[in-house]
């Protein structure tokens, strides 16, 4: 209760600050006088800024005022390696980079028509002039000009074509872009941006249409991240386990990135729609007076587009820039890739606490929403006024949007407003936000860089291709070489064979010639003898003729051999030329191989650079992980030391008592032991003196005997001497034993003295600790007295909160406030804040563990005050985990189990309801039998306030789908219906909220596909109770009952129960008569999608 009041006060102050800022900005924009429908442009030295148009019409006079602002003195540098502005003309840059702002008017709903029935419309649109006129009253109005004005009948497609289509085209051309929706809660921001259009494709929002256009183009890759900024914590909507994602800013380029966010590559439009459904299911939303599905976080869709630059493609870049890019591409040999980013931002709606009715956790959410929107407004004001300081780092929202306003992105803003005159102030603030945003000019940059990775892959492919080609040519060359060697060998063999044949034939001819000559000689001799002179002449002539014929024959043979040799020579020359040609080809291939090796060397160099870069980042990541582990280890050691300190403080008194008992025992034992040993020492000293005297007597006797032995040398004397000698040895042994015993006793005495001194020191230390514990006990008693005085005296004044866990509890109604409500007699907010401060101080000084120990006190008064303090502490989220760790939950459940005091039961139930806000705590409560204890408490009491607390706790537990089955088995649902019989409106409100949460979780599980079958609520008579009480309760309770009925009707397995019990007629009535548009739409959807309902209705007709 105190937390809710404090939060409300804080949020109200923040809202007023935001309003004052907006008013100041509005005053700066409008100037001291009124303006007409047009104002002149003023040109500075660097750029021309389009002015905003504002006209104030009065009955007395009209005046004109002109506004302008100086342009930025220097442009912001791009964050990519190769970034350029699209045009060198400064005026063109300003107009192209200016933030484009459009306004969209939401249609009037039933609530507007009822509330504003006696008032005229406060907004008049002039879309053909792109003007909007805002009427404050019948005699005063203001006129504003925007880049586009959409009426309430504007289609989703037209809004996309005008607002987002140019930004999407710029993103596809390589520029960063942002599309953002701003406006009051309930004016249609989420519908404009994130509508999925499941039933009607024409209802699709900007997100779906933008991705549809991006996927239809030839992009290398399209990846998305879907995030939400909830209470200054960045959370991943696609991976809900990732929370508190850090923002990383590049110190060199200033580029903002989220390294912990999930990045999903989009396959097609259906894949993207599935991701959007997952993200919307994980987004925080709640039911307020202004909107039943009010977004409680800022949603940010990041789309990363990567496209390679086509050589023959069209582009917006000037020809001079194309030439420079071509030069760079040729010089580096690397292809150019464009990496752009599209942000689609669905801001949470600004709201006034008095209108939205936010309380408890909703109030904390509203405070963070308004704070982040105020920081964004300050940045817009500073940029619009060209301030030297831009407060970017005041909020995570402004850090994420630093490139969208005043950066290098092309930005379009759509502001949504409502027609109701009741929200005139919020409408004016929204319009002034858009007017100031129109004055911001971004330095639009083209994001291009060289794709060295693609170049490396391309070079590797070329090297592989050249290597394969070289191998093929080498194989061909080897085969040709073998073929030539074979042919050459055949030619050589044929030539050698021909040469051998020729030599053989020549030798044969020479032999024939010799033989013929001999024969001829013999014939001549014989002719000479026979024919004398004439025959000799005849023989000579014959010999000459034979020789001539032989010569002719040899000449023919030589000519034939010359022809053969010439043919062989020609053939050898041809083979030699072919061999030279093959050598040339081999040389060319070797040169190509050297060129390929050079390309491969360059590729290896690029790979080495990439490997070094990767290793550097891996080392940085390892270093960061090591630092994180060290921080975790230090945190764990600190927690262990804290636990040990708390344990020592807890066990101090017991240890002191044990020390006192031990010290008293030690003292008595020490005194007894000391007295005993002193007696023993005295006795031993006496014995020692007696023995010494006897020893002296024996020595005298020995001397006498020696003298006698000298005188008498007889055998009897020797025997006596021997006997005396034996006795003397025995006496010596006895003396030595006595001395050893004496020294041992003396050492024991020394040890006992030291033990006595040590015990005295421990006794002193124990006395000191007792004094310290006594002082601490007195301080605890004093603080407890203060606590009793400071704690609220009334039984229901402890603080509580309403649980809005996950997606199911977010939809609970805000009309009935906290789950346990606030009492009408609460103290003022100042006194509650003082009590909270006092309780926090006491908890810090005394310690939570000691406060929890007081819960087991036998004093009822002390126990009551202690449980009230614990309930107040449990109302803060930061204290809940510590309370559970210290055993606070077990102690509260033990009170429900054992206590009979009505006040203690009431306050303990409220504390458990506060702890049930956390999903982890819900599981612990169920596992320890919390639902059974709450049900037993409800059955054993008739106190309405106690029943209200118990019903609130069970309603919070109904918001967790995982524990539904256990909750039903433990009797939680029956207990809720039983408490509804009490007749208390507050109790019934909590029962209706719990059933609505239960039905909402089941409906969502059925839609998502992980739950099937009939609802668990059908077996306990819940449907009958909802139908009976749907028209008899208050407005807020009736709304929750209608929500529960509509969600149960979404499940087809419940259709038979609805038809048999008359629930179908109730759904038909809700679809026509409900006061809420969203509830009517939900009922119509149930009737439309359920075939059994459809058949039943048409059968009746």
Coordinates of N, CA, C and O in Angstrom, one line a residue, residues 329-415:
X329 N 37.0 -0.8 -56.4 CA 36.8 -2.3 -56.6 C 37.9 -2.8 -57.5 O 38.4 -3.9 -57.2
X330 N 38.4 -2.1 -58.5 CA 39.4 -2.6 -59.3 C 40.8 -2.6 -58.6 O 41.5 -3.6 -58.6
X331 N 41.0 -1.6 -57.8 CA 42.3 -1.5 -57.0 C 42.3 -2.6 -56.0 O 43.4 -3.2 -55.8
X332 N 41.3 -2.8 -55.3 CA 41.3 -3.9 -54.2 C 40.9 -5.3 -54.7 O 41.2 -6.2 -54.1
X333 N 40.3 -5.3 -55.9 CA 39.9 -6.6 -56.4 C 38.8 -7.3 -55.6 O 38.7 -8.5 -55.6
X334 N 38.1 -6.5 -54.7 CA 37.1 -7.1 -53.8 C 35.7 -6.6 -54.2 O 35.5 -5.4 -54.6
X335 N 34.7 -7.4 -54.2 CA 33.3 -7.0 -54.4 C 32.8 -6.1 -53.3 O 33.2 -6.2 -52.2
X336 N 31.8 -5.3 -53.7 CA 31.2 -4.3 -52.7 C 29.9 -4.9 -52.2 O 29.1 -5.4 -53.0
X337 N 29.7 -4.9 -50.9 CA 28.5 -5.3 -50.3 C 27.9 -4.2 -49.4 O 28.6 -3.4 -48.8
X338 N 26.6 -4.1 -49.4 CA 25.9 -3.1 -48.7 C 25.1 -3.8 -47.5 O 24.4 -4.7 -47.7
X339 N 25.5 -3.3 -46.3 CA 24.8 -3.8 -45.1 C 24.0 -2.7 -44.5 O 24.6 -1.7 -44.0
X340 N 22.7 -2.9 -44.4 CA 21.8 -1.8 -43.9 C 21.0 -2.4 -42.8 O 20.8 -3.7 -42.6
X341 N 20.4 -1.6 -42.0 CA 19.6 -2.0 -40.8 C 18.3 -1.2 -40.8 O 18.3 0.1 -40.9
X342 N 17.2 -1.9 -40.6 CA 15.9 -1.2 -40.4 C 15.4 -1.4 -39.0 O 15.3 -2.6 -38.5
X343 N 15.1 -0.3 -38.3 CA 14.5 -0.4 -37.0 C 13.0 0.0 -37.1 O 12.6 1.0 -37.7
X344 N 12.1 -0.9 -36.6 CA 10.7 -0.6 -36.5 C 10.4 -0.6 -35.0 O 10.4 -1.6 -34.3
X345 N 10.1 0.6 -34.5 CA 10.0 0.8 -33.0 C 8.5 1.1 -32.7 O 7.9 2.1 -33.2
X346 N 7.9 0.2 -31.8 CA 6.6 0.4 -31.3 C 6.7 0.9 -29.8 O 6.9 0.1 -28.9
X347 N 6.6 2.2 -29.7 CA 6.8 2.8 -28.3 C 5.6 2.5 -27.5 O 4.4 2.5 -28.0
X348 N 5.8 2.2 -26.2 CA 4.7 2.1 -25.2 C 4.0 3.5 -25.1 O 4.6 4.5 -25.2
X349 N 2.7 3.5 -24.9 CA 1.9 4.7 -24.9 C 2.2 5.5 -23.6 O 2.2 5.0 -22.5
X350 N 2.3 6.8 -23.8 CA 2.4 7.7 -22.7 C 1.0 7.7 -22.0 O 0.0 7.7 -22.7
X351 N 1.0 7.8 -20.7 CA -0.3 7.8 -20.0 C -0.3 8.6 -18.7 O 0.8 8.8 -18.1
X352 N -1.4 9.1 -18.4 CA -1.6 9.8 -17.1 C -2.2 8.8 -16.1 O -3.1 8.1 -16.4
X353 N -1.6 8.8 -14.9 CA -2.0 7.8 -13.9 C -3.4 8.0 -13.5 O -4.1 7.0 -13.3
X354 N -3.9 9.2 -13.4 CA -5.3 9.4 -13.0 C -6.3 8.9 -14.0 O -7.4 8.6 -13.7
X355 N -5.9 8.8 -15.3 CA -6.8 8.4 -16.3 C -6.6 6.9 -16.6 O -7.6 6.2 -16.8
X356 N -5.4 6.4 -16.5 CA -5.2 4.9 -16.8 C -5.6 4.1 -15.6 O -5.8 2.9 -15.7
X357 N -5.6 4.6 -14.3 CA -5.9 3.9 -13.1 C -4.8 2.9 -12.8 O -5.0 1.9 -12.1
X358 N -3.5 3.1 -13.2 CA -2.5 2.2 -12.9 C -2.1 2.2 -11.4 O -2.0 3.3 -10.8
X359 N -2.0 1.1 -10.8 CA -1.6 0.9 -9.4 C -0.6 -0.2 -9.2 O -0.6 -1.1 -10.1
X360 N 0.1 -0.2 -8.1 CA 1.0 -1.3 -7.8 C 2.0 -1.5 -8.9 O 2.8 -0.6 -9.2
X361 N 2.2 -2.7 -9.4 CA 3.2 -3.0 -10.4 C 3.0 -2.2 -11.7 O 3.9 -1.8 -12.4
X362 N 1.7 -2.0 -12.1 CA 1.4 -1.2 -13.2 C 1.9 0.2 -13.1 O 2.4 0.9 -14.0
X363 N 1.9 0.7 -11.9 CA 2.4 2.1 -11.6 C 3.9 2.2 -11.8 O 4.4 3.1 -12.4
X364 N 4.6 1.1 -11.4 CA 6.0 1.1 -11.6 C 6.3 1.0 -13.1 O 7.2 1.7 -13.6
X365 N 5.6 0.2 -13.8 CA 5.8 0.2 -15.3 C 5.5 1.5 -15.9 O 6.3 2.0 -16.8
X366 N 4.4 2.2 -15.5 CA 4.1 3.5 -16.1 C 5.2 4.5 -15.8 O 5.5 5.3 -16.6
X367 N 5.8 4.4 -14.6 CA 6.8 5.3 -14.3 C 8.0 5.2 -15.2 O 8.5 6.2 -15.7
X368 N 8.4 4.0 -15.5 CA 9.6 3.7 -16.4 C 9.2 4.1 -17.8 O 10.1 4.7 -18.5
X369 N 8.0 3.9 -18.2 CA 7.6 4.3 -19.6 C 7.7 5.8 -19.7 O 8.3 6.3 -20.7
X370 N 7.1 6.5 -18.8 CA 7.1 8.0 -18.9 C 8.5 8.5 -18.8 O 8.8 9.5 -19.4
X371 N 9.4 7.9 -18.0 CA 10.7 8.4 -17.8 C 11.5 8.2 -19.2 O 12.2 9.2 -19.6
X372 N 11.4 7.1 -19.8 CA 12.1 6.9 -21.1 C 11.5 7.8 -22.2 O 12.3 8.3 -23.0
X373 N 10.2 8.0 -22.2 CA 9.6 8.9 -23.2 C 10.0 10.4 -22.9 O 10.2 11.1 -23.9
X374 N 10.1 10.7 -21.7 CA 10.6 12.1 -21.3 C 12.1 12.2 -21.8 O 12.4 13.3 -22.3
X375 N 12.9 11.2 -21.6 CA 14.3 11.3 -22.1 C 14.3 11.5 -23.6 O 15.1 12.2 -24.1
X376 N 13.5 10.7 -24.3 CA 13.4 10.8 -25.7 C 12.9 12.2 -26.1 O 13.5 12.8 -27.1
X377 N 12.0 12.8 -25.4 CA 11.5 14.2 -25.7 C 12.6 15.2 -25.5 O 12.7 16.1 -26.3
X378 N 13.4 15.0 -24.5 CA 14.5 15.9 -24.2 C 15.5 15.9 -25.4 O 16.0 16.9 -25.8
X379 N 15.8 14.7 -25.9 CA 16.8 14.6 -27.0 C 16.2 15.2 -28.3 O 16.9 15.9 -29.0
X380 N 14.9 15.0 -28.5 CA 14.2 15.6 -29.7 C 14.3 17.2 -29.5 O 14.6 17.9 -30.5
X381 N 14.0 17.7 -28.3 CA 14.1 19.1 -28.1 C 15.5 19.7 -28.4 O 15.7 20.7 -29.1
X382 N 16.5 19.0 -27.8 CA 17.9 19.4 -28.0 C 18.3 19.4 -29.5 O 19.0 20.3 -30.0
X383 N 17.9 18.3 -30.2 CA 18.2 18.3 -31.6 C 17.5 19.3 -32.4 O 18.1 19.9 -33.4
X384 N 16.2 19.5 -32.1 CA 15.4 20.5 -32.8 C 16.0 21.9 -32.6 O 15.9 22.8 -33.5
X385 N 16.5 22.2 -31.4 CA 17.0 23.5 -31.1 C 18.5 23.7 -31.4 O 19.1 24.7 -31.0
X386 N 19.1 22.6 -32.0 CA 20.6 22.6 -32.3 C 21.4 22.8 -31.0 O 22.3 23.6 -31.0
X387 N 21.0 22.2 -30.0 CA 21.7 22.4 -28.7 C 23.1 21.7 -28.8 O 23.3 20.6 -29.4
X388 N 24.1 22.2 -28.1 CA 25.5 21.6 -28.2 C 25.5 20.3 -27.4 O 26.4 19.5 -27.7
X389 N 24.6 20.1 -26.5 CA 24.6 18.8 -25.7 C 23.3 18.1 -26.0 O 22.2 18.6 -25.8
X390 N 23.5 16.8 -26.4 CA 22.3 15.9 -26.6 C 22.3 14.9 -25.5 O 23.2 14.1 -25.5
X391 N 21.3 14.8 -24.6 CA 21.3 13.8 -23.5 C 21.0 12.4 -23.9 O 20.0 11.9 -23.5
X392 N 21.8 11.9 -24.8 CA 21.6 10.5 -25.3 C 21.6 9.5 -24.3 O 20.9 8.5 -24.2
X393 N 22.5 9.6 -23.3 CA 22.8 8.5 -22.3 C 21.9 8.5 -21.1 O 22.1 7.8 -20.2
X394 N 20.8 9.4 -21.1 CA 19.9 9.4 -20.0 C 19.0 8.2 -20.0 O 18.4 7.8 -18.9
X395 N 18.8 7.5 -21.1 CA 17.9 6.3 -21.1 C 18.5 5.3 -22.2 O 19.1 5.7 -23.1
X396 N 18.2 4.0 -21.9 CA 18.5 3.0 -22.9 C 17.8 3.2 -24.2 O 18.3 2.8 -25.3
X397 N 16.6 3.8 -24.2 CA 15.8 4.0 -25.4 C 16.5 5.0 -26.3 O 16.6 4.8 -27.5
X398 N 17.0 6.1 -25.7 CA 17.7 7.1 -26.5 C 19.0 6.6 -27.0 O 19.4 6.9 -28.1
X399 N 19.7 5.7 -26.3 CA 20.9 5.1 -26.8 C 20.7 4.2 -28.0 O 21.4 4.2 -28.9
X400 N 19.6 3.4 -27.9 CA 19.2 2.6 -29.0 C 18.8 3.4 -30.3 O 19.1 2.9 -31.4
X401 N 18.2 4.6 -30.1 CA 17.7 5.4 -31.2 C 18.7 6.5 -31.6 O 18.3 7.4 -32.2
X402 N 19.9 6.4 -31.1 CA 20.9 7.5 -31.4 C 21.1 7.7 -32.9 O 21.4 8.9 -33.3
X403 N 21.0 6.7 -33.7 CA 21.3 6.8 -35.1 C 20.0 7.2 -35.8 O 20.1 7.7 -37.0
X404 N 18.8 7.1 -35.2 CA 17.6 7.5 -35.8 C 17.3 9.0 -35.8 O 16.7 9.5 -36.7
X405 N 17.7 9.7 -34.8 CA 17.5 11.1 -34.6 C 18.8 11.8 -34.5 O 19.5 11.6 -33.5
X406 N 19.2 12.5 -35.5 CA 20.5 13.2 -35.5 C 21.6 12.3 -36.0 O 22.8 12.8 -35.9
X407 N 21.3 11.1 -36.4 CA 22.4 10.2 -36.9 C 22.4 10.1 -38.4 O 22.2 11.1 -39.1
X408 N 22.7 8.9 -38.9 CA 22.8 8.7 -40.3 C 21.7 7.9 -40.9 O 21.9 7.4 -42.0
X409 N 20.6 7.7 -40.2 CA 19.5 6.8 -40.7 C 18.4 7.7 -41.3 O 18.2 8.9 -40.9
X410 N 17.7 7.1 -42.2 CA 16.5 7.8 -42.8 C 15.3 7.4 -41.9 O 15.0 6.2 -41.8
X411 N 14.7 8.4 -41.3 CA 13.7 8.1 -40.3 C 12.3 8.6 -40.7 O 12.2 9.8 -41.2
X412 N 11.3 7.8 -40.4 CA 9.9 8.2 -40.6 C 9.2 8.0 -39.2 O 9.3 6.9 -38.6
X413 N 8.4 9.0 -38.8 CA 7.7 8.9 -37.5 C 6.2 9.1 -37.8 O 5.8 10.0 -38.6
X414 N 5.4 8.2 -37.3 CA 4.0 8.3 -37.3 C 3.4 8.5 -35.9 O 3.7 7.7 -35.0
X415 N 2.7 9.6 -35.7 CA 2.2 9.9 -34.4 C 0.7 9.6 -34.5 O 0.0 9.9 -35.4

